[in-house]
PDB file of C-alpha atoms and ligand atoms in Angstrom:
ATOM      1  CA  MET Z   1       0.112   0.190   0.048  1.00 96.00           C
ATOM      2  CA  LYS Z   2       1.024   3.584  -0.843  1.00 98.00           C
ATOM      3  CA  ARG Z   3       1.854   6.052   1.873  1.00 98.00           C
ATOM      4  CA  ILE Z   4       1.396  10.022   1.764  1.00 98.00           C
ATOM      5  CA  ILE Z   5       2.166  12.064   4.379  1.00 98.00           C
ATOM      6  CA  THR Z   6      -0.334  15.588   4.176  1.00 98.00           C
ATOM      7  CA  ILE Z   7       0.929  18.630   6.078  1.00 98.00           C
ATOM      8  CA  GLN Z   8      -1.757  21.431   6.554  1.00 98.00           C
ATOM      9  CA  ASP Z   9      -4.119  22.306   9.332  1.00 98.00           C
ATOM     10  CA  LEU Z  10      -6.661  20.577  11.451  1.00 98.00           C
ATOM     11  CA  SER Z  11      -9.570  22.969  11.411  1.00 98.00           C
ATOM     12  CA  CYS Z  12     -11.805  21.077  14.036  1.00 98.00           C
ATOM     13  CA  VAL Z  13     -15.258  22.125  11.914  1.00 98.00           C
ATOM     14  CA  GLY Z  14     -15.307  23.647   8.370  1.00 97.00           C
ATOM     15  CA  LYS Z  15     -14.943  20.799   5.981  1.00 97.00           C
ATOM     16  CA  CYS Z  16     -11.321  21.638   5.021  1.00 97.00           C
ATOM     17  CA  SER Z  17      -7.521  20.719   5.119  1.00 98.00           C
ATOM     18  CA  LEU Z  18      -6.816  17.576   7.291  1.00 98.00           C
ATOM     19  CA  THR Z  19     -10.590  16.630   7.838  1.00 98.00           C
ATOM     20  CA  VAL Z  20     -11.347  16.086   4.232  1.00 98.00           C
ATOM     21  CA  ALA Z  21      -7.925  15.134   2.984  1.00 98.00           C
ATOM     22  CA  LEU Z  22      -7.558  12.330   5.483  1.00 98.00           C
ATOM     23  CA  PRO Z  23     -10.707  10.240   4.695  1.00 98.00           C
ATOM     24  CA  ILE Z  24     -10.492  11.059   0.598  1.00 98.00           C
ATOM     25  CA  ILE Z  25      -7.089   9.622   0.651  1.00 98.00           C
ATOM     26  CA  SER Z  26      -8.213   7.053   2.973  1.00 98.00           C
ATOM     27  CA  ALA Z  27     -10.784   6.255   0.379  1.00 98.00           C
ATOM     28  CA  ALA Z  28      -8.392   5.632  -2.336  1.00 98.00           C
ATOM     29  CA  GLY Z  29      -7.123   2.942  -0.358  1.00 98.00           C
ATOM     30  CA  VAL Z  30      -3.982   4.636   0.134  1.00 98.00           C
ATOM     31  CA  GLU Z  31      -2.662   5.046   4.058  1.00 98.00           C
ATOM     32  CA  ALA Z  32      -2.937   8.624   5.200  1.00 98.00           C
ATOM     33  CA  CYS Z  33      -0.116  10.052   7.450  1.00 98.00           C
ATOM     34  CA  ALA Z  34      -1.012  13.632   8.882  1.00 98.00           C
ATOM     35  CA  LEU Z  35       1.625  16.411   9.896  1.00 98.00           C
ATOM     36  CA  PRO Z  36      -0.858  18.957  11.871  1.00 98.00           C
ATOM     37  CA  THR Z  37       0.717  22.265  10.889  1.00 98.00           C
ATOM     38  CA  ALA Z  38      -2.058  24.317  13.527  1.00 98.00           C
ATOM     39  CA  VAL Z  39      -4.856  23.496  15.181  1.00 98.00           C
ATOM     40  CA  LEU Z  40      -7.956  26.116  14.224  1.00 98.00           C
ATOM     41  CA  SER Z  41     -11.805  25.873  16.080  1.00 98.00           C
ATOM     42  CA  THR Z  42     -12.998  26.723  12.816  1.00 97.00           C
ATOM     43  CA  HIS Z  43     -11.206  27.550   9.519  1.00 95.00           C
ATOM     44  CA  THR Z  44     -10.380  31.300   8.861  1.00 93.00           C
ATOM     45  CA  ALA Z  45     -13.226  32.445   6.633  1.00 90.00           C
ATOM     46  CA  PHE Z  46     -15.656  31.883   9.538  1.00 95.00           C
ATOM     47  CA  SER Z  47     -16.427  35.020  11.821  1.00 95.00           C
ATOM     48  CA  HIS Z  48     -14.453  33.671  14.889  1.00 96.00           C
ATOM     49  CA  TYR Z  49     -11.816  31.216  14.668  1.00 97.00           C
ATOM     50  CA  THR Z  50      -8.813  29.968  17.273  1.00 98.00           C
ATOM     51  CA  TYR Z  51      -5.362  29.285  15.806  1.00 97.00           C
ATOM     52  CA  HIS Z  52      -2.993  27.611  17.774  1.00 98.00           C
ATOM     53  CA  ASP Z  53       0.158  27.072  16.000  1.00 98.00           C
ATOM     54  CA  LEU Z  54       2.309  23.662  15.549  1.00 98.00           C
ATOM     55  CA  THR Z  55       5.269  24.716  13.739  1.00 98.00           C
ATOM     56  CA  ASP Z  56       7.411  24.005  16.251  1.00 98.00           C
ATOM     57  CA  GLU Z  57       6.501  20.317  16.269  1.00 98.00           C
ATOM     58  CA  ILE Z  58       7.353  20.068  12.549  1.00 98.00           C
ATOM     59  CA  ARG Z  59      11.288  19.290  13.259  1.00 98.00           C
ATOM     60  CA  PRO Z  60      10.678  17.079  16.300  1.00 98.00           C
ATOM     61  CA  ILE Z  61       8.313  14.705  14.218  1.00 98.00           C
ATOM     62  CA  SER Z  62      10.371  14.834  11.260  1.00 98.00           C
ATOM     63  CA  ASP Z  63      13.215  13.784  13.563  1.00 98.00           C
ATOM     64  CA  VAL Z  64      11.441  10.839  14.711  1.00 98.00           C
ATOM     65  CA  PHE Z  65      10.226   9.969  11.278  1.00 98.00           C
ATOM     66  CA  TYR Z  66      14.081   9.865  10.306  1.00 97.00           C
ATOM     67  CA  THR Z  67      15.542   8.001  13.246  1.00 98.00           C
ATOM     68  CA  LEU Z  68      12.671   5.487  12.553  1.00 98.00           C
ATOM     69  CA  GLN Z  69      13.674   5.285   8.485  1.00 97.00           C
ATOM     70  CA  LEU Z  70      10.006   6.272   7.899  1.00 97.00           C
ATOM     71  CA  ASP Z  71       9.452   7.106   4.150  1.00 96.00           C
ATOM     72  CA  PHE Z  72       6.502   8.479   1.970  1.00 98.00           C
ATOM     73  CA  ASP Z  73       5.356   7.839  -1.718  1.00 98.00           C
ATOM     74  CA  ALA Z  74       4.101  11.439  -1.432  1.00 98.00           C
ATOM     75  CA  ILE Z  75       4.285  14.830   0.266  1.00 98.00           C
ATOM     76  CA  TYR Z  76       0.960  16.961  -0.001  1.00 98.00           C
ATOM     77  CA  THR Z  77       1.109  20.079   1.312  1.00 98.00           C
ATOM     78  CA  GLY Z  78      -2.181  22.696   1.869  1.00 98.00           C
ATOM     79  CA  TYR Z  79      -3.084  25.295   3.996  1.00 98.00           C
ATOM     80  CA  LEU Z  80       0.425  26.642   5.779  1.00 98.00           C
ATOM     81  CA  GLY Z  81      -0.191  29.644   8.237  1.00 96.00           C
ATOM     82  CA  SER Z  82       3.217  31.551   7.864  1.00 97.00           C
ATOM     83  CA  VAL Z  83       6.478  31.784   6.068  1.00 98.00           C
ATOM     84  CA  HIS Z  84       8.412  30.453   8.840  1.00 98.00           C
ATOM     85  CA  GLN Z  85       6.347  27.111   8.621  1.00 98.00           C
ATOM     86  CA  MET Z  86       6.634  27.407   4.700  1.00 98.00           C
ATOM     87  CA  GLU Z  87      10.450  27.240   5.834  1.00 98.00           C
ATOM     88  CA  GLU Z  88      10.407  24.048   8.118  1.00 98.00           C
ATOM     89  CA  VAL Z  89       7.843  22.606   5.144  1.00 98.00           C
ATOM     90  CA  GLU Z  90      10.668  23.300   2.765  1.00 98.00           C
ATOM     91  CA  THR Z  91      13.126  21.499   5.236  1.00 98.00           C
ATOM     92  CA  PHE Z  92      10.906  18.709   5.598  1.00 98.00           C
ATOM     93  CA  ILE Z  93      10.512  18.015   1.740  1.00 98.00           C
ATOM     94  CA  ASP Z  94      14.280  18.216   1.440  1.00 98.00           C
ATOM     95  CA  ARG Z  95      14.500  15.442   3.961  1.00 98.00           C
ATOM     96  CA  PHE Z  96      12.036  12.642   2.853  1.00 98.00           C
ATOM     97  CA  ARG Z  97      12.094  13.425  -0.702  1.00 97.00           C
ATOM     98  CA  LYS Z  98      13.239  10.688  -2.608  1.00 96.00           C
ATOM     99  CA  GLU Z  99      13.778   9.532  -6.516  1.00 94.00           C
ATOM    100  CA  LYS Z 100       9.996   7.841  -6.227  1.00 93.00           C
ATOM    101  CA  THR Z 101       8.327  10.805  -3.894  1.00 98.00           C
ATOM    102  CA  ALA Z 102       5.506  12.684  -5.345  1.00 98.00           C
ATOM    103  CA  VAL Z 103       5.695  16.251  -4.006  1.00 98.00           C
ATOM    104  CA  ILE Z 104       2.592  17.797  -4.710  1.00 98.00           C
ATOM    105  CA  ILE Z 105       1.881  21.545  -3.225  1.00 98.00           C
ATOM    106  CA  ASP Z 106      -1.710  23.074  -3.204  1.00 98.00           C
ATOM    107  CA  PRO Z 107      -0.671  26.919  -2.970  1.00 98.00           C
ATOM    108  CA  VAL Z 108      -3.314  28.118  -0.464  1.00 98.00           C
ATOM    109  CA  ILE Z 109      -3.279  31.697  -0.551  1.00 97.00           C
ATOM    110  CA  GLY Z 110      -7.218  33.057  -1.453  1.00 97.00           C
ATOM    111  CA  ASP Z 111      -9.768  33.010  -3.656  1.00 96.00           C
ATOM    112  CA  PHE Z 112     -11.700  35.154  -6.085  1.00 96.00           C
ATOM    113  CA  GLY Z 113      -8.885  37.820  -6.117  1.00 97.00           C
ATOM    114  CA  ASN Z 114      -8.507  38.047  -2.151  1.00 97.00           C
ATOM    115  CA  LEU Z 115      -5.789  36.539  -0.080  1.00 97.00           C
ATOM    116  CA  TYR Z 116      -7.376  34.597   2.893  1.00 95.00           C
ATOM    117  CA  GLN Z 117      -7.007  36.121   6.352  1.00 93.00           C
ATOM    118  CA  GLY Z 118      -3.592  36.767   7.640  1.00 94.00           C
ATOM    119  CA  PHE Z 119      -1.768  36.680   4.407  1.00 97.00           C
ATOM    120  CA  ASP Z 120       0.105  39.320   2.566  1.00 98.00           C
ATOM    121  CA  GLN Z 121       2.329  39.326  -0.946  1.00 98.00           C
ATOM    122  CA  ASN Z 122       5.366  38.486   1.151  1.00 98.00           C
ATOM    123  CA  PHE Z 123       3.374  35.141   2.074  1.00 98.00           C
ATOM    124  CA  ALA Z 124       2.604  34.721  -1.418  1.00 98.00           C
ATOM    125  CA  ASP Z 125       6.006  35.311  -2.751  1.00 98.00           C
ATOM    126  CA  HIS Z 126       7.619  32.744  -0.330  1.00 98.00           C
ATOM    127  CA  MET Z 127       4.953  30.224  -1.414  1.00 98.00           C
ATOM    128  CA  ALA Z 128       5.881  30.635  -5.048  1.00 98.00           C
ATOM    129  CA  ARG Z 129       9.381  29.774  -3.808  1.00 98.00           C
ATOM    130  CA  LEU Z 130       8.095  26.490  -2.188  1.00 98.00           C
ATOM    131  CA  CYS Z 131       6.621  25.765  -5.414  1.00 98.00           C
ATOM    132  CA  LYS Z 132       9.554  24.983  -7.132  1.00 98.00           C
ATOM    133  CA  LYS Z 133       9.990  22.114  -4.863  1.00 97.00           C
ATOM    134  CA  ALA Z 134       6.627  20.460  -6.125  1.00 98.00           C
ATOM    135  CA  ASP Z 135       5.879  17.733  -8.867  1.00 98.00           C
ATOM    136  CA  LEU Z 136       2.507  19.386  -9.183  1.00 98.00           C
ATOM    137  CA  ILE Z 137       1.087  22.550  -7.912  1.00 98.00           C
ATOM    138  CA  LEU Z 138      -2.710  22.995  -7.900  1.00 98.00           C
ATOM    139  CA  PRO Z 139      -3.274  27.227  -7.741  1.00 98.00           C
ATOM    140  CA  ASN Z 140      -6.524  29.036  -8.582  1.00 98.00           C
ATOM    141  CA  LEU Z 141      -6.265  32.245 -10.534  1.00 98.00           C
ATOM    142  CA  THR Z 142      -6.057  34.010  -7.313  1.00 98.00           C
ATOM    143  CA  GLU Z 143      -3.082  32.076  -5.985  1.00 98.00           C
ATOM    144  CA  ALA Z 144      -1.151  31.811  -9.483  1.00 98.00           C
ATOM    145  CA  SER Z 145      -1.744  35.670  -9.773  1.00 98.00           C
ATOM    146  CA  TYR Z 146      -0.441  36.889  -6.505  1.00 98.00           C
ATOM    147  CA  MET Z 147       2.741  34.124  -7.001  1.00 98.00           C
ATOM    148  CA  LEU Z 148       3.394  35.946 -10.133  1.00 98.00           C
ATOM    149  CA  ARG Z 149       2.505  39.647  -8.818  1.00 98.00           C
ATOM    150  CA  ILE Z 150       0.045  40.329 -11.462  1.00 98.00           C
ATOM    151  CA  PRO Z 151      -3.331  41.945 -11.303  1.00 98.00           C
ATOM    152  CA  TYR Z 152      -6.396  39.196 -10.720  1.00 98.00           C
ATOM    153  CA  ARG Z 153      -8.642  39.096 -13.718  1.00 98.00           C
ATOM    154  CA  GLU Z 154     -12.208  37.859 -13.642  1.00 95.00           C
ATOM    155  CA  THR Z 155     -12.429  37.473 -17.089  1.00 96.00           C
ATOM    156  CA  TYR Z 156     -10.029  36.002 -19.194  1.00 98.00           C
ATOM    157  CA  ASP Z 157      -9.627  33.793 -22.472  1.00 98.00           C
ATOM    158  CA  GLU Z 158      -7.722  30.591 -23.433  1.00 98.00           C
ATOM    159  CA  PRO Z 159      -4.523  32.447 -24.548  1.00 98.00           C
ATOM    160  CA  TYR Z 160      -4.449  34.514 -21.289  1.00 98.00           C
ATOM    161  CA  ILE Z 161      -4.637  30.779 -18.961  1.00 98.00           C
ATOM    162  CA  ARG Z 162      -1.881  29.659 -21.211  1.00 98.00           C
ATOM    163  CA  ASP Z 163       0.536  32.439 -20.750  1.00 98.00           C
ATOM    164  CA  VAL Z 164      -0.142  32.346 -16.839  1.00 98.00           C
ATOM    165  CA  LEU Z 165       0.666  28.778 -16.969  1.00 98.00           C
ATOM    166  CA  LEU Z 166       3.895  29.437 -18.956  1.00 98.00           C
ATOM    167  CA  ARG Z 167       4.868  32.085 -16.511  1.00 98.00           C
ATOM    168  CA  LEU Z 168       4.710  29.795 -13.635  1.00 98.00           C
ATOM    169  CA  ALA Z 169       6.722  27.314 -15.497  1.00 98.00           C
ATOM    170  CA  ASP Z 170       9.510  29.920 -16.113  1.00 98.00           C
ATOM    171  CA  ARG Z 171       9.692  30.198 -12.858  1.00 96.00           C
ATOM    172  CA  GLY Z 172      10.918  26.813 -12.170  1.00 95.00           C
ATOM    173  CA  ILE Z 173       7.552  24.816 -11.658  1.00 97.00           C
ATOM    174  CA  ARG Z 174       7.377  21.321 -13.434  1.00 96.00           C
ATOM    175  CA  ARG Z 175       3.611  20.707 -13.767  1.00 98.00           C
ATOM    176  CA  ILE Z 176       0.727  22.812 -13.143  1.00 98.00           C
ATOM    177  CA  ALA Z 177      -2.776  22.367 -12.835  1.00 98.00           C
ATOM    178  CA  LEU Z 178      -4.826  25.625 -13.019  1.00 98.00           C
ATOM    179  CA  THR Z 179      -8.108  25.186 -10.760  1.00 98.00           C
ATOM    180  CA  GLY Z 180     -11.401  26.786 -11.289  1.00 97.00           C
ATOM    181  CA  VAL Z 181     -11.100  27.939 -14.721  1.00 98.00           C
ATOM    182  CA  SER Z 182     -14.257  28.525 -16.743  1.00 98.00           C
ATOM    183  CA  PHE Z 183     -14.366  29.735 -19.838  1.00 98.00           C
ATOM    184  CA  GLU Z 184     -18.281  29.522 -20.359  1.00 97.00           C
ATOM    185  CA  GLU Z 185     -20.700  30.527 -17.794  1.00 95.00           C
ATOM    186  CA  ASP Z 186     -21.968  26.686 -17.106  1.00 96.00           C
ATOM    187  CA  LYS Z 187     -18.713  24.643 -17.157  1.00 98.00           C
ATOM    188  CA  ILE Z 188     -15.821  24.728 -14.980  1.00 98.00           C
ATOM    189  CA  GLY Z 189     -12.325  22.767 -14.874  1.00 98.00           C
ATOM    190  CA  PHE Z 190      -8.604  22.839 -15.134  1.00 98.00           C
ATOM    191  CA  TYR Z 191      -5.896  24.221 -17.264  1.00 98.00           C
ATOM    192  CA  TYR Z 192      -2.869  22.142 -17.043  1.00 98.00           C
ATOM    193  CA  TYR Z 193       0.349  22.506 -18.165  1.00 98.00           C
ATOM    194  CA  ASP Z 194       3.560  19.808 -18.018  1.00 98.00           C
ATOM    195  CA  ALA Z 195       6.874  22.064 -18.468  1.00 98.00           C
ATOM    196  CA  ALA Z 196       9.318  18.987 -19.341  1.00 97.00           C
ATOM    197  CA  GLU Z 197       6.543  17.874 -22.162  1.00 97.00           C
ATOM    198  CA  LYS Z 198       5.695  21.270 -23.082  1.00 98.00           C
ATOM    199  CA  ARG Z 199       2.009  20.004 -23.104  1.00 98.00           C
ATOM    200  CA  PHE Z 200      -1.065  21.654 -22.324  1.00 98.00           C
ATOM    201  CA  PHE Z 201      -4.372  20.121 -21.347  1.00 98.00           C
ATOM    202  CA  SER Z 202      -7.702  20.830 -20.140  1.00 98.00           C
ATOM    203  CA  TYR Z 203     -11.036  19.299 -18.953  1.00 98.00           C
ATOM    204  CA  MET Z 204     -13.990  20.871 -17.887  1.00 98.00           C
ATOM    205  CA  ASN Z 205     -17.707  19.718 -16.601  1.00 98.00           C
ATOM    206  CA  GLN Z 206     -20.713  21.120 -15.232  1.00 97.00           C
ATOM    207  CA  LYS Z 207     -20.553  24.639 -13.244  1.00 97.00           C
ATOM    208  CA  HIS Z 208     -23.365  25.084 -10.443  1.00 94.00           C
ATOM    209  CA  PRO Z 209     -23.987  28.753  -9.838  1.00 89.00           C
ATOM    210  CA  ALA Z 210     -22.815  28.613  -5.881  1.00 88.00           C
ATOM    211  CA  ALA Z 211     -19.417  28.296  -4.722  1.00 88.00           C
ATOM    212  CA  TYR Z 212     -18.633  26.251  -1.646  1.00 93.00           C
ATOM    213  CA  HIS Z 213     -15.888  26.702   0.424  1.00 94.00           C
ATOM    214  CA  GLY Z 214     -13.415  23.704   0.719  1.00 95.00           C
ATOM    215  CA  THR Z 215     -14.034  22.420  -2.748  1.00 97.00           C
ATOM    216  CA  GLY Z 216     -10.133  23.025  -3.587  1.00 97.00           C
ATOM    217  CA  ASP Z 217      -8.937  21.012  -0.717  1.00 98.00           C
ATOM    218  CA  ILE Z 218     -11.273  18.117  -1.928  1.00 98.00           C
ATOM    219  CA  PHE Z 219     -10.016  18.632  -5.415  1.00 98.00           C
ATOM    220  CA  ALA Z 220      -6.357  18.494  -4.606  1.00 98.00           C
ATOM    221  CA  SER Z 221      -6.841  15.571  -1.949  1.00 98.00           C
ATOM    222  CA  ALA Z 222      -8.810  13.707  -4.989  1.00 98.00           C
ATOM    223  CA  VAL Z 223      -5.804  14.318  -7.434  1.00 98.00           C
ATOM    224  CA  THR Z 224      -3.403  13.021  -4.977  1.00 98.00           C
ATOM    225  CA  GLY Z 225      -5.302   9.832  -4.041  1.00 98.00           C
ATOM    226  CA  ALA Z 226      -5.857   9.064  -7.573  1.00 98.00           C
ATOM    227  CA  TYR Z 227      -2.351   9.818  -8.760  1.00 98.00           C
ATOM    228  CA  LEU Z 228      -1.248   7.564  -5.734  1.00 98.00           C
ATOM    229  CA  ARG Z 229      -3.436   4.596  -7.402  1.00 97.00           C
ATOM    230  CA  GLY Z 230      -1.500   4.831 -10.507  1.00 96.00           C
ATOM    231  CA  PHE Z 231      -3.402   7.293 -12.762  1.00 97.00           C
ATOM    232  CA  CYS Z 232      -1.446   9.386 -15.122  1.00 97.00           C
ATOM    233  CA  MET Z 233      -1.742  12.975 -13.769  1.00 97.00           C
ATOM    234  CA  GLU Z 234      -4.359  13.916 -16.655  1.00 97.00           C
ATOM    235  CA  ASP Z 235      -6.750  11.077 -15.580  1.00 97.00           C
ATOM    236  CA  ALA Z 236      -6.317  11.755 -11.863  1.00 98.00           C
ATOM    237  CA  LEU Z 237      -6.754  15.830 -12.518  1.00 98.00           C
ATOM    238  CA  LYS Z 238     -10.208  14.604 -14.416  1.00 98.00           C
ATOM    239  CA  LEU Z 239     -11.232  12.182 -11.909  1.00 98.00           C
ATOM    240  CA  ALA Z 240     -11.199  15.078  -9.329  1.00 98.00           C
ATOM    241  CA  VAL Z 241     -13.318  17.827 -11.319  1.00 98.00           C
ATOM    242  CA  ASP Z 242     -15.887  14.858 -11.822  1.00 98.00           C
ATOM    243  CA  PHE Z 243     -15.481  13.925  -7.834  1.00 98.00           C
ATOM    244  CA  VAL Z 244     -16.162  17.562  -6.868  1.00 98.00           C
ATOM    245  CA  LEU Z 245     -18.790  18.150  -9.177  1.00 98.00           C
ATOM    246  CA  GLN Z 246     -20.717  14.955  -7.631  1.00 98.00           C
ATOM    247  CA  CYS Z 247     -19.627  16.348  -4.034  1.00 98.00           C
ATOM    248  CA  ILE Z 248     -21.519  19.370  -5.614  1.00 97.00           C
ATOM    249  CA  ARG Z 249     -24.643  17.672  -6.442  1.00 97.00           C
ATOM    250  CA  CYS Z 250     -24.809  15.764  -3.006  1.00 97.00           C
ATOM    251  CA  THR Z 251     -24.840  19.192  -1.220  1.00 96.00           C
ATOM    252  CA  GLU Z 252     -27.308  20.588  -3.203  1.00 95.00           C
ATOM    253  CA  ALA Z 253     -29.680  17.533  -3.136  1.00 95.00           C
ATOM    254  CA  ASP Z 254     -29.473  17.658   1.021  1.00 95.00           C
ATOM    255  CA  PRO Z 255     -31.929  20.340   2.127  1.00 93.00           C
ATOM    256  CA  GLY Z 256     -30.041  20.153   5.647  1.00 93.00           C
ATOM    257  CA  HIS Z 257     -26.485  20.821   3.979  1.00 93.00           C
ATOM    258  CA  ARG Z 258     -24.306  23.271   6.284  1.00 92.00           C
ATOM    259  CA  PHE Z 259     -23.547  26.338   5.066  1.00 91.00           C
ATOM    260  CA  TYR Z 260     -19.426  25.921   5.422  1.00 92.00           C
ATOM    261  CA  GLY Z 261     -18.582  22.905   3.053  1.00 94.00           C
ATOM    262  CA  VAL Z 262     -19.963  20.394   0.733  1.00 96.00           C
ATOM    263  CA  ASN Z 263     -21.246  16.807   1.494  1.00 97.00           C
ATOM    264  CA  PHE Z 264     -18.274  14.981   0.059  1.00 98.00           C
ATOM    265  CA  GLU Z 265     -18.998  12.388   2.432  1.00 98.00           C
ATOM    266  CA  ALA Z 266     -22.032  11.608   0.316  1.00 98.00           C
ATOM    267  CA  ALA Z 267     -20.008  11.398  -2.780  1.00 98.00           C
ATOM    268  CA  LEU Z 268     -17.203   8.926  -1.395  1.00 98.00           C
ATOM    269  CA  PRO Z 269     -18.567   5.895  -3.036  1.00 98.00           C
ATOM    270  CA  TYR Z 270     -18.506   7.721  -6.260  1.00 98.00           C
ATOM    271  CA  TYR Z 271     -14.797   8.523  -5.895  1.00 98.00           C
ATOM    272  CA  ILE Z 272     -14.235   4.909  -4.974  1.00 98.00           C
ATOM    273  CA  GLU Z 273     -16.193   3.405  -7.895  1.00 98.00           C
ATOM    274  CA  SER Z 274     -14.371   5.770 -10.308  1.00 97.00           C
ATOM    275  CA  LEU Z 275     -10.925   4.748  -9.159  1.00 97.00           C
ATOM    276  CA  ARG Z 276     -11.985   1.103  -9.597  1.00 94.00           C
ATOM    277  CA  THR Z 277     -14.037   1.564 -13.088  1.00 90.00           C
ATOM    278  CA  ALA Z 278     -12.130   4.868 -14.371  1.00 73.00           C
ATOM    279  CA  LYS Z 279      -8.785   3.133 -15.751  1.00 62.00           C
TER     280      LYS Z 279
HETATM  281  O1  PXL Y 301      -9.845  25.418   2.542  1.00 82.18           O
HETATM  282  C1  PXL Y 301      -8.794  26.125   2.385  1.00 82.18           C
HETATM  283  C2  PXL Y 301      -8.180  26.540   4.114  1.00 82.18           C
HETATM  284  C3  PXL Y 301      -7.806  25.768   5.081  1.00 82.18           C
HETATM  285  N1  PXL Y 301      -7.568  26.253   5.992  1.00 82.18           N
HETATM  286  C4  PXL Y 301      -8.080  26.965   6.722  1.00 82.18           C
HETATM  287  C5  PXL Y 301      -8.308  28.006   6.020  1.00 82.18           C
HETATM  288  C6  PXL Y 301      -8.608  27.884   4.596  1.00 82.18           C
HETATM  289  C7  PXL Y 301      -9.266  28.617   3.487  1.00 82.18           C
HETATM  290  O2  PXL Y 301     -10.169  29.767   4.336  1.00 82.18           O
HETATM  291  O3  PXL Y 301      -8.733  29.289   6.552  1.00 82.18           O
HETATM  292  C8  PXL Y 301      -7.516  27.356   8.520  1.00 82.18           C
END
């Protein structure tokens, strides 16, 4: 069985980061190990939250892993809380990366043109640096724009998206899947560039009018799980788009759904079945 270590926060309530990554990776049939970077009562988009930083735990935990000669088939990072924490994560990647290790970085910085609470341009600049360590990054257009220090555009066309991808590749990033890309009102998906193969690839599916929090984390976790299960990157990304859509459909079908996230739990059987049959 393959083993992933995912490095991100534990938000007790809010359906994001570890509370979605662990179940999705487990559902993929891959061992899900966690390195929690912080404990929050609720994620930072709630009106109230506590934040207990665990950056100082990263080094001693990693020392134990090293002593025990533990290894990981993938290192997958999500929300990170500070520049200092990113530096610790960079050291962790350097320490545990082997030839077979897939490093997947979701550069969680913001959405809809805005940075998440507590982040600034300096944080985005450091995230851009961390992304050079990745085999795959999964930014949305807000995150890509901040990392490139270009204005965020609400409307764009295909040549613009390709240009953004090429600029990220110019920074030394190997594979980039730009998420939440939409050229038509009722379609949304990703646009991907593989710098080594100089190849673009995109895939879109149905877009629902409502936006839900946490879908970026669900998407990244689903890609990571499928990739570790042996899907090629393009197929893993496609499968994740379809899974997120299924999560949204399950949410909209539930009149009692929560305001803060999608019913990804109800869509897990669909994910497991896709992993079994989609190849
Ligand atoms: O879903 C991204 C995310 C993860 N973790 C925390 C967040 C956010 C986005 O707001 O606040 C703590």
